[in-house]
Amino acid sequence: MSERVQHPLFARFYSAYVRPSLERFGADAMRAELFAPLTGTVVDVGCGPGDSFRAYPAAVTRVIGVEPEDYLRGLADKEATRAPVPVELVAADAEHLPCADGSVDAVVYSLVLCSVPDQEAALAEARRVLRPGGQVRFLEHVQAAPGLLRSLQRGLDATVWPHFGGGCHLARDTVQTFSDNGFEVSELAPVAASSRWVPAVSGVARVLP
Ligand SMILES: C[S@@+](CC[C@H](N)C(=O)[O-])C[C@H]1O[C@@H](n2cnc3c(N)ncnc32)[C@H](O)[C@@H]1O
């Protein structure tokens, strides 16, 4: 499974350049605010280099960091040792979470659903592993408003962008995908630091009864 997602060049580029710029845009504070209500066991899907770990509140008793990419998972291992909550790393992917049915309190996606090959399969896994009443908390960039920018995004998605961006897609309608796959989305908010070109949102998704 994990061998399906290996982007060694992108992983190094992401770590060296994207990661510091996310920090400059206030990603730490955004994650901390989004994660503040979390408790219990959390699956951090596509945890990358582990920058989310330091944002979990003390009420989180276990983080399962799922990261398929070897280089990024190595960085996450180091972050885990500094994290304020217990973190274990697993080489797996969003479409095959290493958790029993109904066993986790929350699933976290932070800038991941743009990159998973199959969003519907990923969300089916989230539904499977969440306990009744559990929640998804997400921070994701999404497609631009209708118009030229969105058309450009679609053109890039169909050509070069995913190849250079570790599988990233610019024009995904991720919030709609939650709604189409058995989730009710709430607390949806635009990320102030994002741009018209790459708008981002945060929110909560709960499995519909
Ligand atoms: C932009 S990085 C975000 C990392 C981290 N969540 C953060 O907020 O900094 C996207 C991450 O998604 C991971 N990823 C890509 N495809 C995946 C999949 N199918 N399942 C799980 N993670 C995946 C990548 O390896 C990478 O770590």
mmCIF file of C-alpha atoms and ligand atoms in Angstrom:
data_model
loop_
_atom_site.group_PDB
_atom_site.id
_atom_site.type_symbol
_atom_site.label_atom_id
_atom_site.label_comp_id
_atom_site.label_asym_id
_atom_site.label_seq_id
_atom_site.Cartn_x
_atom_site.Cartn_y
_atom_site.Cartn_z
ATOM 1 C CA MET A 1 0.000 0.000 0.000
ATOM 2 C CA SER A 2 2.555 2.580 1.076
ATOM 3 C CA GLU A 3 4.644 1.921 -2.022
ATOM 4 C CA ARG A 4 1.817 3.509 -4.028
ATOM 5 C CA VAL A 5 2.730 6.987 -2.794
ATOM 6 C CA GLN A 6 6.435 7.805 -3.053
ATOM 7 C CA HIS A 7 7.403 11.291 -4.167
ATOM 8 C CA PRO A 8 11.042 11.594 -3.077
ATOM 9 C CA LEU A 9 11.772 14.825 -4.959
ATOM 10 C CA PHE A 10 8.494 16.494 -4.029
ATOM 11 C CA ALA A 11 8.911 15.343 -0.426
ATOM 12 C CA ARG A 12 12.276 17.127 -0.173
ATOM 13 C CA PHE A 13 10.967 20.226 -1.956
ATOM 14 C CA TYR A 14 7.900 20.278 0.294
ATOM 15 C CA SER A 15 9.986 19.976 3.405
ATOM 16 C CA ALA A 16 12.557 22.604 2.366
ATOM 17 C CA TYR A 17 10.266 25.265 0.857
ATOM 18 C CA VAL A 18 6.527 24.666 1.314
ATOM 19 C CA ARG A 19 6.730 23.791 4.991
ATOM 20 C CA PRO A 20 8.447 27.029 6.066
ATOM 21 C CA SER A 21 6.081 29.097 3.940
ATOM 22 C CA LEU A 22 3.067 27.407 5.530
ATOM 23 C CA GLU A 23 4.503 28.334 8.902
ATOM 24 C CA ARG A 24 4.914 31.951 7.769
ATOM 25 C CA PHE A 25 1.233 31.946 6.722
ATOM 26 C CA GLY A 26 0.256 30.903 10.251
ATOM 27 C CA ALA A 27 -0.448 27.209 9.708
ATOM 28 C CA ASP A 28 0.479 26.346 13.293
ATOM 29 C CA ALA A 29 -2.158 28.681 14.715
ATOM 30 C CA MET A 30 -4.780 27.515 12.208
ATOM 31 C CA ARG A 31 -4.194 23.887 13.066
ATOM 32 C CA ALA A 32 -4.244 24.591 16.793
ATOM 33 C CA GLU A 33 -7.617 26.335 16.476
ATOM 34 C CA LEU A 34 -9.062 23.572 14.305
ATOM 35 C CA PHE A 35 -7.826 20.791 16.588
ATOM 36 C CA ALA A 36 -8.673 22.448 19.912
ATOM 37 C CA PRO A 37 -11.927 20.450 20.454
ATOM 38 C CA LEU A 38 -10.305 17.075 19.723
ATOM 39 C CA THR A 39 -10.138 14.344 22.353
ATOM 40 C CA GLY A 40 -9.147 10.679 22.508
ATOM 41 C CA THR A 41 -7.717 8.830 19.515
ATOM 42 C CA VAL A 42 -7.032 10.784 16.334
ATOM 43 C CA VAL A 43 -5.890 9.502 12.945
ATOM 44 C CA ASP A 44 -3.795 12.174 11.219
ATOM 45 C CA VAL A 45 -4.075 11.028 7.612
ATOM 46 C CA GLY A 46 -1.163 12.024 5.371
ATOM 47 C CA CYS A 47 0.605 13.625 8.305
ATOM 48 C CA GLY A 48 3.619 14.464 6.129
ATOM 49 C CA PRO A 49 6.550 15.744 8.185
ATOM 50 C CA GLY A 50 4.376 15.856 11.309
ATOM 51 C CA ASP A 51 3.773 19.578 11.624
ATOM 52 C CA SER A 52 0.281 18.936 12.976
ATOM 53 C CA PHE A 53 1.547 17.006 15.953
ATOM 54 C CA ARG A 54 2.509 20.066 17.993
ATOM 55 C CA ALA A 55 -1.016 21.485 17.518
ATOM 56 C CA TYR A 56 -2.915 18.696 19.295
ATOM 57 C CA PRO A 57 -4.439 19.538 22.674
ATOM 58 C CA ALA A 58 -3.639 17.503 25.766
ATOM 59 C CA ALA A 59 -7.091 15.849 25.644
ATOM 60 C CA VAL A 60 -5.860 13.868 22.642
ATOM 61 C CA THR A 61 -4.500 10.658 24.119
ATOM 62 C CA ARG A 62 -3.221 8.957 20.975
ATOM 63 C CA VAL A 63 -2.348 10.135 17.470
ATOM 64 C CA ILE A 64 -1.945 7.589 14.697
ATOM 65 C CA GLY A 65 0.075 9.377 12.036
ATOM 66 C CA VAL A 66 -0.537 7.743 8.668
ATOM 67 C CA GLU A 67 2.055 8.651 6.061
ATOM 68 C CA PRO A 68 2.903 6.609 2.962
ATOM 69 C CA GLU A 69 5.926 8.642 1.824
ATOM 70 C CA ASP A 70 9.136 7.298 3.386
ATOM 71 C CA TYR A 71 11.133 10.548 3.571
ATOM 72 C CA LEU A 72 8.251 12.534 5.075
ATOM 73 C CA ARG A 73 7.444 9.748 7.513
ATOM 74 C CA GLY A 74 11.073 9.868 8.672
ATOM 75 C CA LEU A 75 10.697 13.572 9.439
ATOM 76 C CA ALA A 76 7.401 12.879 11.205
ATOM 77 C CA ASP A 77 9.175 10.318 13.383
ATOM 78 C CA LYS A 78 11.436 13.088 14.666
ATOM 79 C CA GLU A 79 8.493 15.458 15.226
ATOM 80 C CA ALA A 80 6.724 12.683 17.145
ATOM 81 C CA THR A 81 9.481 12.659 19.756
ATOM 82 C CA ARG A 82 8.845 16.369 20.422
ATOM 83 C CA ALA A 83 5.034 16.200 20.283
ATOM 84 C CA PRO A 84 2.966 17.119 23.353
ATOM 85 C CA VAL A 85 0.807 13.996 22.858
ATOM 86 C CA PRO A 86 1.689 10.347 22.133
ATOM 87 C CA VAL A 87 2.162 9.772 18.391
ATOM 88 C CA GLU A 88 2.768 6.546 16.517
ATOM 89 C CA LEU A 89 3.658 6.509 12.832
ATOM 90 C CA VAL A 90 2.313 3.973 10.352
ATOM 91 C CA ALA A 91 3.287 3.459 6.709
ATOM 92 C CA ALA A 92 -0.153 3.278 5.152
ATOM 93 C CA ASP A 93 -2.463 5.420 3.073
ATOM 94 C CA ALA A 94 -5.789 7.189 3.286
ATOM 95 C CA GLU A 95 -7.530 4.457 1.343
ATOM 96 C CA HIS A 96 -6.327 1.742 3.781
ATOM 97 C CA LEU A 97 -6.277 3.090 7.316
ATOM 98 C CA PRO A 98 -4.598 0.861 9.916
ATOM 99 C CA CYS A 99 -7.523 1.073 12.350
ATOM 100 C CA ALA A 100 -10.384 -1.183 13.355
ATOM 101 C CA ASP A 101 -13.969 -0.294 12.485
ATOM 102 C CA GLY A 102 -15.453 2.382 14.755
ATOM 103 C CA SER A 103 -12.240 2.687 16.766
ATOM 104 C CA VAL A 104 -11.236 6.357 16.522
ATOM 105 C CA ASP A 105 -12.680 9.606 17.830
ATOM 106 C CA ALA A 106 -11.522 11.764 14.953
ATOM 107 C CA VAL A 107 -9.911 11.756 11.547
ATOM 108 C CA VAL A 108 -7.764 14.735 10.527
ATOM 109 C CA TYR A 109 -6.936 15.765 6.971
ATOM 110 C CA SER A 110 -4.568 18.697 6.650
ATOM 111 C CA LEU A 111 -3.724 19.506 3.012
ATOM 112 C CA VAL A 112 -4.125 15.858 2.035
ATOM 113 C CA LEU A 113 -7.397 15.360 0.167
ATOM 114 C CA CYS A 114 -5.940 17.373 -2.736
ATOM 115 C CA SER A 115 -3.412 14.582 -3.200
ATOM 116 C CA VAL A 116 -5.109 11.277 -2.456
ATOM 117 C CA PRO A 117 -5.672 9.319 -5.659
ATOM 118 C CA ASP A 118 -9.239 8.439 -4.658
ATOM 119 C CA GLN A 119 -11.126 10.864 -2.404
ATOM 120 C CA GLU A 120 -14.230 8.671 -2.230
ATOM 121 C CA ALA A 121 -12.234 5.648 -1.071
ATOM 122 C CA ALA A 122 -10.462 7.819 1.507
ATOM 123 C CA LEU A 123 -13.752 9.124 2.896
ATOM 124 C CA ALA A 124 -15.189 5.599 2.971
ATOM 125 C CA GLU A 125 -12.233 4.663 5.187
ATOM 126 C CA ALA A 126 -12.878 7.658 7.445
ATOM 127 C CA ARG A 127 -16.513 6.536 7.809
ATOM 128 C CA ARG A 128 -15.379 3.003 8.610
ATOM 129 C CA VAL A 129 -12.888 3.885 11.351
ATOM 130 C CA LEU A 130 -14.849 6.663 13.080
ATOM 131 C CA ARG A 131 -16.780 5.711 16.188
ATOM 132 C CA PRO A 132 -20.456 6.721 16.225
ATOM 133 C CA GLY A 133 -20.499 10.467 16.869
ATOM 134 C CA GLY A 134 -16.884 10.870 15.792
ATOM 135 C CA GLN A 135 -15.756 13.675 13.534
ATOM 136 C CA VAL A 136 -13.468 14.637 10.694
ATOM 137 C CA ARG A 137 -11.569 17.924 10.995
ATOM 138 C CA PHE A 138 -10.088 19.203 7.770
ATOM 139 C CA LEU A 139 -7.977 22.028 6.392
ATOM 140 C CA GLU A 140 -7.817 21.739 2.617
ATOM 141 C CA HIS A 141 -7.237 23.839 -0.444
ATOM 142 C CA VAL A 142 -10.094 23.622 -2.916
ATOM 143 C CA GLN A 143 -11.060 24.721 -6.393
ATOM 144 C CA ALA A 144 -11.236 28.431 -7.243
ATOM 145 C CA ALA A 145 -14.535 30.187 -7.902
ATOM 146 C CA PRO A 146 -16.032 29.534 -11.357
ATOM 147 C CA GLY A 147 -14.162 31.414 -14.064
ATOM 148 C CA LEU A 148 -10.746 31.716 -15.587
ATOM 149 C CA LEU A 149 -8.816 30.653 -12.510
ATOM 150 C CA ARG A 150 -10.788 27.447 -12.159
ATOM 151 C CA SER A 151 -10.325 26.665 -15.850
ATOM 152 C CA LEU A 152 -6.594 27.200 -15.428
ATOM 153 C CA GLN A 153 -6.560 24.951 -12.391
ATOM 154 C CA ARG A 154 -8.349 22.230 -14.341
ATOM 155 C CA GLY A 155 -5.883 22.556 -17.194
ATOM 156 C CA LEU A 156 -2.951 22.230 -14.829
ATOM 157 C CA ASP A 157 -4.559 19.277 -13.029
ATOM 158 C CA ALA A 158 -4.936 17.474 -16.353
ATOM 159 C CA THR A 159 -1.316 18.077 -17.340
ATOM 160 C CA VAL A 160 1.681 18.912 -15.190
ATOM 161 C CA TRP A 161 0.559 19.856 -11.673
ATOM 162 C CA PRO A 162 0.049 16.431 -10.104
ATOM 163 C CA HIS A 163 3.377 15.235 -11.519
ATOM 164 C CA PHE A 164 5.343 18.038 -9.881
ATOM 165 C CA GLY A 165 3.152 18.420 -6.809
ATOM 166 C CA GLY A 166 3.257 14.940 -5.342
ATOM 167 C CA GLY A 167 -0.173 14.060 -6.746
ATOM 168 C CA CYS A 168 -1.745 17.400 -5.729
ATOM 169 C CA HIS A 169 -4.807 18.661 -7.617
ATOM 170 C CA LEU A 170 -5.857 22.304 -7.581
ATOM 171 C CA ALA A 171 -9.462 22.010 -8.725
ATOM 172 C CA ARG A 172 -10.982 19.526 -6.311
ATOM 173 C CA ASP A 173 -14.403 20.260 -4.821
ATOM 174 C CA THR A 174 -13.552 18.567 -1.558
ATOM 175 C CA VAL A 175 -16.403 19.980 0.508
ATOM 176 C CA GLN A 176 -18.921 18.717 -2.034
ATOM 177 C CA THR A 177 -17.205 15.327 -1.980
ATOM 178 C CA PHE A 178 -17.815 15.115 1.773
ATOM 179 C CA SER A 179 -21.497 15.922 1.222
ATOM 180 C CA ASP A 180 -21.763 13.387 -1.608
ATOM 181 C CA ASN A 181 -20.228 10.662 0.545
ATOM 182 C CA GLY A 182 -22.403 10.529 3.614
ATOM 183 C CA PHE A 183 -21.017 13.445 5.657
ATOM 184 C CA GLU A 184 -22.627 16.593 6.975
ATOM 185 C CA VAL A 185 -20.202 19.510 6.840
ATOM 186 C CA SER A 186 -20.286 22.245 9.470
ATOM 187 C CA GLU A 187 -18.078 25.047 10.769
ATOM 188 C CA LEU A 188 -16.930 25.671 7.201
ATOM 189 C CA ALA A 189 -14.643 28.706 7.099
ATOM 190 C CA PRO A 190 -12.345 30.197 4.491
ATOM 191 C CA VAL A 191 -8.688 30.302 5.439
ATOM 192 C CA ALA A 192 -7.868 34.009 5.545
ATOM 193 C CA ALA A 193 -4.260 33.517 4.476
ATOM 194 C CA SER A 194 -5.233 31.623 1.312
ATOM 195 C CA SER A 195 -5.539 33.230 -2.125
ATOM 196 C CA ARG A 196 -8.079 33.339 -4.959
ATOM 197 C CA TRP A 197 -5.692 31.128 -6.877
ATOM 198 C CA VAL A 198 -5.485 28.485 -4.154
ATOM 199 C CA PRO A 199 -8.408 29.065 -1.804
ATOM 200 C CA ALA A 200 -8.440 26.964 1.337
ATOM 201 C CA VAL A 201 -11.120 26.093 3.842
ATOM 202 C CA SER A 202 -11.354 24.437 7.215
ATOM 203 C CA GLY A 203 -14.304 22.598 8.640
ATOM 204 C CA VAL A 204 -15.819 19.637 10.406
ATOM 205 C CA ALA A 205 -17.542 16.665 8.807
ATOM 206 C CA ARG A 206 -19.713 14.175 10.631
ATOM 207 C CA VAL A 207 -21.162 10.940 9.313
ATOM 208 C CA LEU A 208 -24.840 11.306 8.521
ATOM 209 C CA PRO A 209 -27.060 8.870 10.422
HETATM 210 C C1 LIG B 1 0.856 18.753 1.339
HETATM 211 S S1 LIG B 1 1.367 17.412 2.311
HETATM 212 C C2 LIG B 1 0.556 17.786 3.865
HETATM 213 C C3 LIG B 1 1.255 17.170 5.042
HETATM 214 C C4 LIG B 1 0.637 17.462 6.412
HETATM 215 N N1 LIG B 1 -0.676 16.873 6.552
HETATM 216 C C5 LIG B 1 0.610 18.931 6.724
HETATM 217 O O1 LIG B 1 -0.444 19.496 6.974
HETATM 218 O O2 LIG B 1 1.685 19.527 6.739
HETATM 219 C C6 LIG B 1 0.366 16.093 1.643
HETATM 220 C C7 LIG B 1 0.638 14.764 2.290
HETATM 221 O O3 LIG B 1 -0.301 13.803 1.818
HETATM 222 C C8 LIG B 1 0.389 12.580 1.673
HETATM 223 N N2 LIG B 1 -0.399 11.695 0.793
HETATM 224 C C9 LIG B 1 -0.468 11.695 -0.543
HETATM 225 N N3 LIG B 1 -1.270 10.707 -0.971
HETATM 226 C C10 LIG B 1 -1.710 10.081 0.146
HETATM 227 C C11 LIG B 1 -2.569 8.968 0.385
HETATM 228 N N4 LIG B 1 -3.157 8.319 -0.622
HETATM 229 N N5 LIG B 1 -2.781 8.596 1.643
HETATM 230 C C12 LIG B 1 -2.214 9.262 2.672
HETATM 231 N N6 LIG B 1 -1.398 10.313 2.516
HETATM 232 C C13 LIG B 1 -1.161 10.716 1.263
HETATM 233 C C14 LIG B 1 1.732 12.993 1.127
HETATM 234 O O4 LIG B 1 2.695 11.971 1.217
HETATM 235 C C15 LIG B 1 2.025 14.200 1.984
HETATM 236 O O5 LIG B 1 2.619 13.843 3.186
#
